[in-house]
Coordinates of C-alpha atoms in Angstrom, one line a residue:
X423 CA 11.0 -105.0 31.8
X424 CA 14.7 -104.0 32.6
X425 CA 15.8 -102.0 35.6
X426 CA 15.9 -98.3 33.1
X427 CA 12.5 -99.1 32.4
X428 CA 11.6 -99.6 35.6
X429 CA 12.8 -96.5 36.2
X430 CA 11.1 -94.8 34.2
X431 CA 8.0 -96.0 34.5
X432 CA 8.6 -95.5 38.4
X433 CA 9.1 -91.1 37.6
X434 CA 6.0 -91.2 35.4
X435 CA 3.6 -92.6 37.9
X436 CA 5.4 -90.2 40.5
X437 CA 4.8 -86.9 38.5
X438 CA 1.9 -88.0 36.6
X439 CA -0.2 -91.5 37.9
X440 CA 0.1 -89.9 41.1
X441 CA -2.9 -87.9 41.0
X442 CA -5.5 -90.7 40.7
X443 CA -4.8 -92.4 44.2
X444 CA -4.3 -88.3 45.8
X445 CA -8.3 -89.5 47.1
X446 CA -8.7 -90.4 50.6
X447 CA -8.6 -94.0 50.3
X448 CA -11.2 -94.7 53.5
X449 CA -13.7 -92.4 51.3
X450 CA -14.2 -94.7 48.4
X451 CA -12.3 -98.6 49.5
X452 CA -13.1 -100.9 52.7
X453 CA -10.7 -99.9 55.5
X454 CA -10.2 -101.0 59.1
X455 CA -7.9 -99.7 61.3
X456 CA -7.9 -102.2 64.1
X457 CA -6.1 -104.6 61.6
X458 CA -2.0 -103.9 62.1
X459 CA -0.3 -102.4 59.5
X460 CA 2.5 -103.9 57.8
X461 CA 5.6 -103.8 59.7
X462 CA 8.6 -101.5 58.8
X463 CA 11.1 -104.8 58.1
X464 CA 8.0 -105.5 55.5
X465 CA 7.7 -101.7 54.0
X466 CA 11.7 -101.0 53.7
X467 CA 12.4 -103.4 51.2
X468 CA 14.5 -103.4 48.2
X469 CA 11.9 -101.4 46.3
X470 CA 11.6 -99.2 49.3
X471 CA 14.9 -98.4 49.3
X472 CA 16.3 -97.8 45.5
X473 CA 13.1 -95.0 45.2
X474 CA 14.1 -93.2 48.7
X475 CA 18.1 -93.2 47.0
X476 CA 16.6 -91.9 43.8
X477 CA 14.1 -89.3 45.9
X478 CA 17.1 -88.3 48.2
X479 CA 19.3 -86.8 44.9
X480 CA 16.2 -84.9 44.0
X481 CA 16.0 -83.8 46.9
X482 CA 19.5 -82.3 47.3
X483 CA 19.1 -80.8 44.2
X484 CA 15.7 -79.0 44.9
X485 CA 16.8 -77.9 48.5
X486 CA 20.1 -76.4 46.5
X487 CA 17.9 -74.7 43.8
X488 CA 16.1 -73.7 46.4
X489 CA 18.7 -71.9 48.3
X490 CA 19.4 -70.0 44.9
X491 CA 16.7 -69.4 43.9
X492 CA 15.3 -67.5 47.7
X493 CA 18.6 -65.0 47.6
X494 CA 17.9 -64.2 43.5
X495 CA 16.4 -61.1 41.8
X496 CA 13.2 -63.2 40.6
X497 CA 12.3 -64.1 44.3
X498 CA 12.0 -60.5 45.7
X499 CA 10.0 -59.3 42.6
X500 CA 7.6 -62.5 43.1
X501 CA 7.0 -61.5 46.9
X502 CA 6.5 -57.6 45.8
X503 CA 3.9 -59.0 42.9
X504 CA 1.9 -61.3 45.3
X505 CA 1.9 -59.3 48.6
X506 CA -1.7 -57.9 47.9
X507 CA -2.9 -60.6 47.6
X508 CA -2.2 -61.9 50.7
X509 CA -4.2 -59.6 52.2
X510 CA -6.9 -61.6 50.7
X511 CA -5.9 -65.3 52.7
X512 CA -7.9 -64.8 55.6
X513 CA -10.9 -64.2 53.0
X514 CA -10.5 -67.1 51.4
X515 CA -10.3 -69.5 54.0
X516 CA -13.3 -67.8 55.9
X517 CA -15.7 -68.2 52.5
X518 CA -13.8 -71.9 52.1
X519 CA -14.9 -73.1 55.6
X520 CA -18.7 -71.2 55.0
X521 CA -19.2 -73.8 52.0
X522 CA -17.6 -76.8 53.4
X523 CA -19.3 -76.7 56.8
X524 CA -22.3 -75.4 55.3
X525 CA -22.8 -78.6 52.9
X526 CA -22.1 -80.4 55.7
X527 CA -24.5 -79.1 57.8
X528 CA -27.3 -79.8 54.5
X529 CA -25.9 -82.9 53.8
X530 CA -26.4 -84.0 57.5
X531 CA -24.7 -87.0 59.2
X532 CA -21.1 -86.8 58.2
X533 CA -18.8 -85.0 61.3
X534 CA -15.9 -83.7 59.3
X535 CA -15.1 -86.1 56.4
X536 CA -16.9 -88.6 54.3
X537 CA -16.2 -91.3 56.6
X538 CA -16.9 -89.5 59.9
X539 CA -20.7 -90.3 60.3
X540 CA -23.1 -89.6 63.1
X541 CA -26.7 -90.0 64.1
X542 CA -26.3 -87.0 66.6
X543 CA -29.0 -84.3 65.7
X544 CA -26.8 -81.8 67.4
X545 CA -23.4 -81.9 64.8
X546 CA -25.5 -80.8 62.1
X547 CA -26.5 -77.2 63.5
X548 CA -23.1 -77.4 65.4
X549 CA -21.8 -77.2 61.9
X550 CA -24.2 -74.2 61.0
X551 CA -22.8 -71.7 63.4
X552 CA -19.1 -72.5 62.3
X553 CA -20.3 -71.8 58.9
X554 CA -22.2 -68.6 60.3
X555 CA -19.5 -67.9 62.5
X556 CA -17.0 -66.9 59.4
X557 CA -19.3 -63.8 58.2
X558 CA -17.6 -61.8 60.4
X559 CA -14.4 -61.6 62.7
X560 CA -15.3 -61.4 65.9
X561 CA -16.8 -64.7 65.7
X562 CA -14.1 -66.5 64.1
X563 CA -12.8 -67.5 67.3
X564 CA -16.1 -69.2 68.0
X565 CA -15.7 -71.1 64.5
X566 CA -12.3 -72.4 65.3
X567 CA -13.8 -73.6 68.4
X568 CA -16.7 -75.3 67.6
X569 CA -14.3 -77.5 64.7
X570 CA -12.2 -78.3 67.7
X571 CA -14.9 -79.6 69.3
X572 CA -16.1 -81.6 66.8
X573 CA -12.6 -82.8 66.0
X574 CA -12.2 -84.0 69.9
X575 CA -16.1 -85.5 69.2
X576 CA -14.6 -87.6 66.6
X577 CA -11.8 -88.3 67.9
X578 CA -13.9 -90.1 70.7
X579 CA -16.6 -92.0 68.1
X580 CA -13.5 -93.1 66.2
X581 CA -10.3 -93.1 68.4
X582 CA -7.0 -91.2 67.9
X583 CA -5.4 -93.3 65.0
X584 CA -8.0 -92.4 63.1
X585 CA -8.1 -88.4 64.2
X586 CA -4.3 -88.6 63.5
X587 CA -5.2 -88.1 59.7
X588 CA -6.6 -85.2 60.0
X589 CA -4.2 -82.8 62.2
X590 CA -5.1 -79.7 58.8
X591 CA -9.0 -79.3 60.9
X592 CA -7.1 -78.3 63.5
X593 CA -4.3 -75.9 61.8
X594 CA -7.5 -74.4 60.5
X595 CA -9.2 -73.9 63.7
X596 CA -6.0 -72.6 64.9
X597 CA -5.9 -70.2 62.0
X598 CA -9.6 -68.7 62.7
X599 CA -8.9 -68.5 66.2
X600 CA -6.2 -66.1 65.6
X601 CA -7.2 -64.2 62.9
X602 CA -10.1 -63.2 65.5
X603 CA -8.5 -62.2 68.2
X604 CA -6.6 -60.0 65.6
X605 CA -3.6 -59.4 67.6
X606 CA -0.3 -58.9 65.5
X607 CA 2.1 -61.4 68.0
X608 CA -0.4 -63.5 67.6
X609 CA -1.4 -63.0 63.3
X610 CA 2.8 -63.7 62.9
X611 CA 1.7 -67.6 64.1
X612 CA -1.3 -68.3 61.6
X613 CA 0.7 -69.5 58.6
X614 CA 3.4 -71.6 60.7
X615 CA 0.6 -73.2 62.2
X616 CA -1.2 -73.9 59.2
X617 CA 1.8 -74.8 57.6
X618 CA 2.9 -77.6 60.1
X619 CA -0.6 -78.8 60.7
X620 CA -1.1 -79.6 56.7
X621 CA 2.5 -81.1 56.1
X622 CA 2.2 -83.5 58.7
X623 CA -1.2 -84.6 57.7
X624 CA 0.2 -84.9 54.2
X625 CA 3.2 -86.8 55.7
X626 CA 0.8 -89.2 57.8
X627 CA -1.5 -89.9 54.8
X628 CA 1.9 -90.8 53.0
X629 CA 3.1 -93.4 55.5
X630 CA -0.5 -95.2 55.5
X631 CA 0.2 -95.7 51.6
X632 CA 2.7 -98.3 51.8
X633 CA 1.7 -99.4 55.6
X634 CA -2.1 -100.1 54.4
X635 CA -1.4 -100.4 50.5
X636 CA -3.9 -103.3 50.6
X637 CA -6.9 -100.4 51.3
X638 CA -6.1 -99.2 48.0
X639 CA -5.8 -102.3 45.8
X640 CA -9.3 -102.5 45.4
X641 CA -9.4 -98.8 43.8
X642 CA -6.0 -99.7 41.6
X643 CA -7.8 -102.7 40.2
X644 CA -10.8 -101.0 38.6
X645 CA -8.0 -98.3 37.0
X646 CA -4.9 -100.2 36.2
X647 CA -4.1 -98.0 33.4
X648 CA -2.9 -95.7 36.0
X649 CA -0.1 -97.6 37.1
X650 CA 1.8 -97.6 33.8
X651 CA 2.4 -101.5 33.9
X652 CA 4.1 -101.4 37.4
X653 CA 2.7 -103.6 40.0
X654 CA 0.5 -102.4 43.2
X655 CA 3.1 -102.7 46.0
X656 CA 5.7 -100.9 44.1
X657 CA 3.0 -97.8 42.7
X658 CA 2.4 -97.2 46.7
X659 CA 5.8 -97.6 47.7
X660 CA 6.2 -94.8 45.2
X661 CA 3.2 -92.7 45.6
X662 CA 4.0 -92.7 49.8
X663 CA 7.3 -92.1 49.4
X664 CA 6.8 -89.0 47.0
X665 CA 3.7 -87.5 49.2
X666 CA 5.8 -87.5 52.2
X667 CA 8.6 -85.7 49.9
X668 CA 6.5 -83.0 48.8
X669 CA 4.7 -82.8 51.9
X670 CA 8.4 -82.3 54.1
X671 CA 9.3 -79.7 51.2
X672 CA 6.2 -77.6 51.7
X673 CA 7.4 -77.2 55.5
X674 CA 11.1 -77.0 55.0
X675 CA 11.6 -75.1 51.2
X676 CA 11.8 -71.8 51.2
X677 CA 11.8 -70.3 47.0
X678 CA 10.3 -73.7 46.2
X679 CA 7.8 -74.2 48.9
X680 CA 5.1 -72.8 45.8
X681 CA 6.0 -75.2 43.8
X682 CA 5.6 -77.7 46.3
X683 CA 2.2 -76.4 47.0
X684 CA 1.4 -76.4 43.1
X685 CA 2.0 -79.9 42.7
X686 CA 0.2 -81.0 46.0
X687 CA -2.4 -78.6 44.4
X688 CA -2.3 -80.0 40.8
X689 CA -2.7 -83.6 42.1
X690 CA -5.7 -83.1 44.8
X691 CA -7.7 -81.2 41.9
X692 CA -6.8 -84.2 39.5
X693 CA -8.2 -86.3 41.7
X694 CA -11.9 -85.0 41.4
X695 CA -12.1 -85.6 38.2
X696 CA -11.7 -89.4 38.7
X697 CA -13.8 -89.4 42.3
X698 CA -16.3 -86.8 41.8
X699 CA -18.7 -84.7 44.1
X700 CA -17.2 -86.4 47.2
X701 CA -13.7 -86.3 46.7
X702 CA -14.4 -82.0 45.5
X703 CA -16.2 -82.0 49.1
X704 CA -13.9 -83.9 51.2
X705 CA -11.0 -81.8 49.9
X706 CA -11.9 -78.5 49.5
X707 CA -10.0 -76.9 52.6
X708 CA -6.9 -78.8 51.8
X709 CA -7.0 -77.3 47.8
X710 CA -8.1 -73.7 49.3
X711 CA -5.1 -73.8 52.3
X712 CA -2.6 -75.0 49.6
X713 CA -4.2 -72.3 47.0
X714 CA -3.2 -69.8 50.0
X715 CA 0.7 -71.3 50.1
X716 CA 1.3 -70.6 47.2
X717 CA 0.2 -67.1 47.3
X718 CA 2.0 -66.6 50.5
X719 CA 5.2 -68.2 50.1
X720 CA 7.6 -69.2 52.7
X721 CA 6.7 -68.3 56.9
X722 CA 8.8 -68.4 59.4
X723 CA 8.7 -72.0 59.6
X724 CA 10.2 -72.4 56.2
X725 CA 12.9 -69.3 57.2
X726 CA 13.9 -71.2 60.4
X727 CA 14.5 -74.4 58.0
X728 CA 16.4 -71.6 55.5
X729 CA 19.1 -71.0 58.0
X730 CA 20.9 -74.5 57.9
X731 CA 23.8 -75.0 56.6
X732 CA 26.0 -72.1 55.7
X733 CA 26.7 -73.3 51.8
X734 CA 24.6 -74.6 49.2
X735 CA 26.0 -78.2 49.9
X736 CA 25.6 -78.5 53.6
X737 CA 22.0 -77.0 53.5
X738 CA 21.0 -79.3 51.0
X739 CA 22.7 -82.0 52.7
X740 CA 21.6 -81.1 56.3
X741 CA 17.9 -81.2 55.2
X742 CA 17.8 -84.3 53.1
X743 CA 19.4 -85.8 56.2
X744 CA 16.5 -84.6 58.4
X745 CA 13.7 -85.6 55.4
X746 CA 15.0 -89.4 56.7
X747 CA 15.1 -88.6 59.8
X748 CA 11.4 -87.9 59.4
X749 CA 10.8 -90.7 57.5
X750 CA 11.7 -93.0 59.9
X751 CA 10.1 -91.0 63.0
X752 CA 6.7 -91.1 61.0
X753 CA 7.1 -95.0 60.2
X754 CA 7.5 -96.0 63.5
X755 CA 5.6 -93.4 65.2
X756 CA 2.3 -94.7 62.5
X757 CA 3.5 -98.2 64.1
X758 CA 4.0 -97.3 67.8
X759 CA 0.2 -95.1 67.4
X760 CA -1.7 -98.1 66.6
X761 CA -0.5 -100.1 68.7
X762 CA -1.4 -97.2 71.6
X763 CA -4.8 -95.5 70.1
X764 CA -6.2 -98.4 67.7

């Protein structure tokens, strides 16, 4: 296989092979985090590098689309056609939670994701009254509450390396909490919040890729056809890399932050077609909240990321810089966090 092949193959498994390791690996695939993960001087290899030179011209090309694309015509006729809707967002996430807290509650013995379990008799009804909670507003607060609690409950049954995967329960109970107090200083924050709290769990799960690549092996062996003849370091070299792409452009685009969310959105719903009933569980919120991006388009979050740079080029340029910057802050901040919470 030559270099353009490589190549090749490398932007098919991105855009389309991608979808099929978008499961939570620690759902289906031994795990254990007490083992260390690999080292950054092992990650940021040759490999490593080439993709993150090839994902850095995209880049600068989406963030300068972007730009475009926010100050056109078509952008102020999409915000006037979807501003209903939004309306709607709190809805959904309330009738999302209801379902997802309510099966957990049947199901019994799981805290907050398939691998979260308990033999507490206490999480299950605990899980009933945030489900119960979201019929109506005033008790949302007490929802976003109790998933706090049982967010710091498993953070104590499992440590805070583990917890640090799953920041969105808390962007969610943030979001609940605020959309009952109902205050408008207060609504303005709901969005941001969610925002951040889902792209840095989306950046996190796209650092473990290539810093435990071993905990998906076992899944890539019984589907090789989805890695399109490339080997297993260099399909989670790629599938990291691009999550924690997309997941940076959902927080820092501003026209294209939809598409950002569609794709996210397109590859978590892929994935339950290969992983079934769990995976459509475990992932719900996450498909719901990124269902609500892209009917709500950019926040202040994304507007505060809108204002580098005063042309095209330098705001492309300033926030592919910072997408490295990230990068390098998540890679050693994964290492520094085992080595502290593990």
């Amino acid at each position: 296989m030559n270099k353009n092949q490589l190549q090749i193959l490398l932007a098919v498994c991105c855009l389309l092979g991608w979808s099929a390791v978008e499961a939570h690996v620690k759902w289906f695939a031994p795990f254990d985090t007490h083992t260390a993960p690999l080292p950054a001087s092992a990650v940021a290899d040759r490999t490593f590098f080439v993709l993150s030179l090839a994902l850095a011209g995209v880049l600068f090309l989406g963030y300068a689309l972007d730009r475009l694309i926010d100050r056109s015509r078509w952008m102020t006729l999409t915000e006037r056609r979807l501003e209903e809707l939004r309306d709607r967002l709190p809805d959904m996430l309330r009738i999302a939670v209801a379902i997802f807290f309510g099966a957990l509650w049947a199901k019994e013995g799981v805290i907050l994701t398939p691998e979260l379990t308990t033999d507490s008799t206490l999480i299950p009804w605990l899980q009933f009254f945030i489900a119960l909670g979201t019929m109506f507003r005033r008790t949302l607060f007490f929802s976003g509450i109790g998933i706090i609690g049982l967010y710091v409950f498993a953070l104590m049954e499992y440590g805070a390396f583990h917890l640090l995967d799953y920041p969105i329960f808390v962007g969610i109970a943030f979001y609940l909490m605020l959309t009952g107090i109902g205050r408008p200083r207060l609504l303005r924050w709901r969005m941001p919040i969610l925002f951040a709290a889902v792209g840095v769990t989306l950046m996190w799960a796209g650092i473990e890729k290539f810093s435990y690549p071993n905990w998906t092996f076992p899944i890539l062996e019984q589907k090789p056809g989805m890695m399109f003849g490339i080997d297993q370091k260099t399909f989670m070299c790629c599938a990291g890399l691009t999550e924690f792409m997309l997941a940076f452009m959902l927080i820092s685009s501003t026209a294209l932050v939809r598409i950002a969310g569609a794709i996210l959105l397109f590859m978590f719903t892929a994935a339950i077609f290969e992983f079934g009933k769990i995976d459509a569980l475990g992932h719900l919120l996450i498909i719901v909240v990124l269902a609500m991006f892209i009917i709500h388009g950019k926040s202040p979050l994304q507007d505060a990321f809108g204002r580098l740079g005063r042309t095209a080029v330098a705001h492309s340029g300033a926030l592919v810089t910072l997408h490295f910057i990230a990068l390098a802050i998540f890679m050693f901040s994964y290492q520094i966090a085992h080595r502290l919470f593990a």
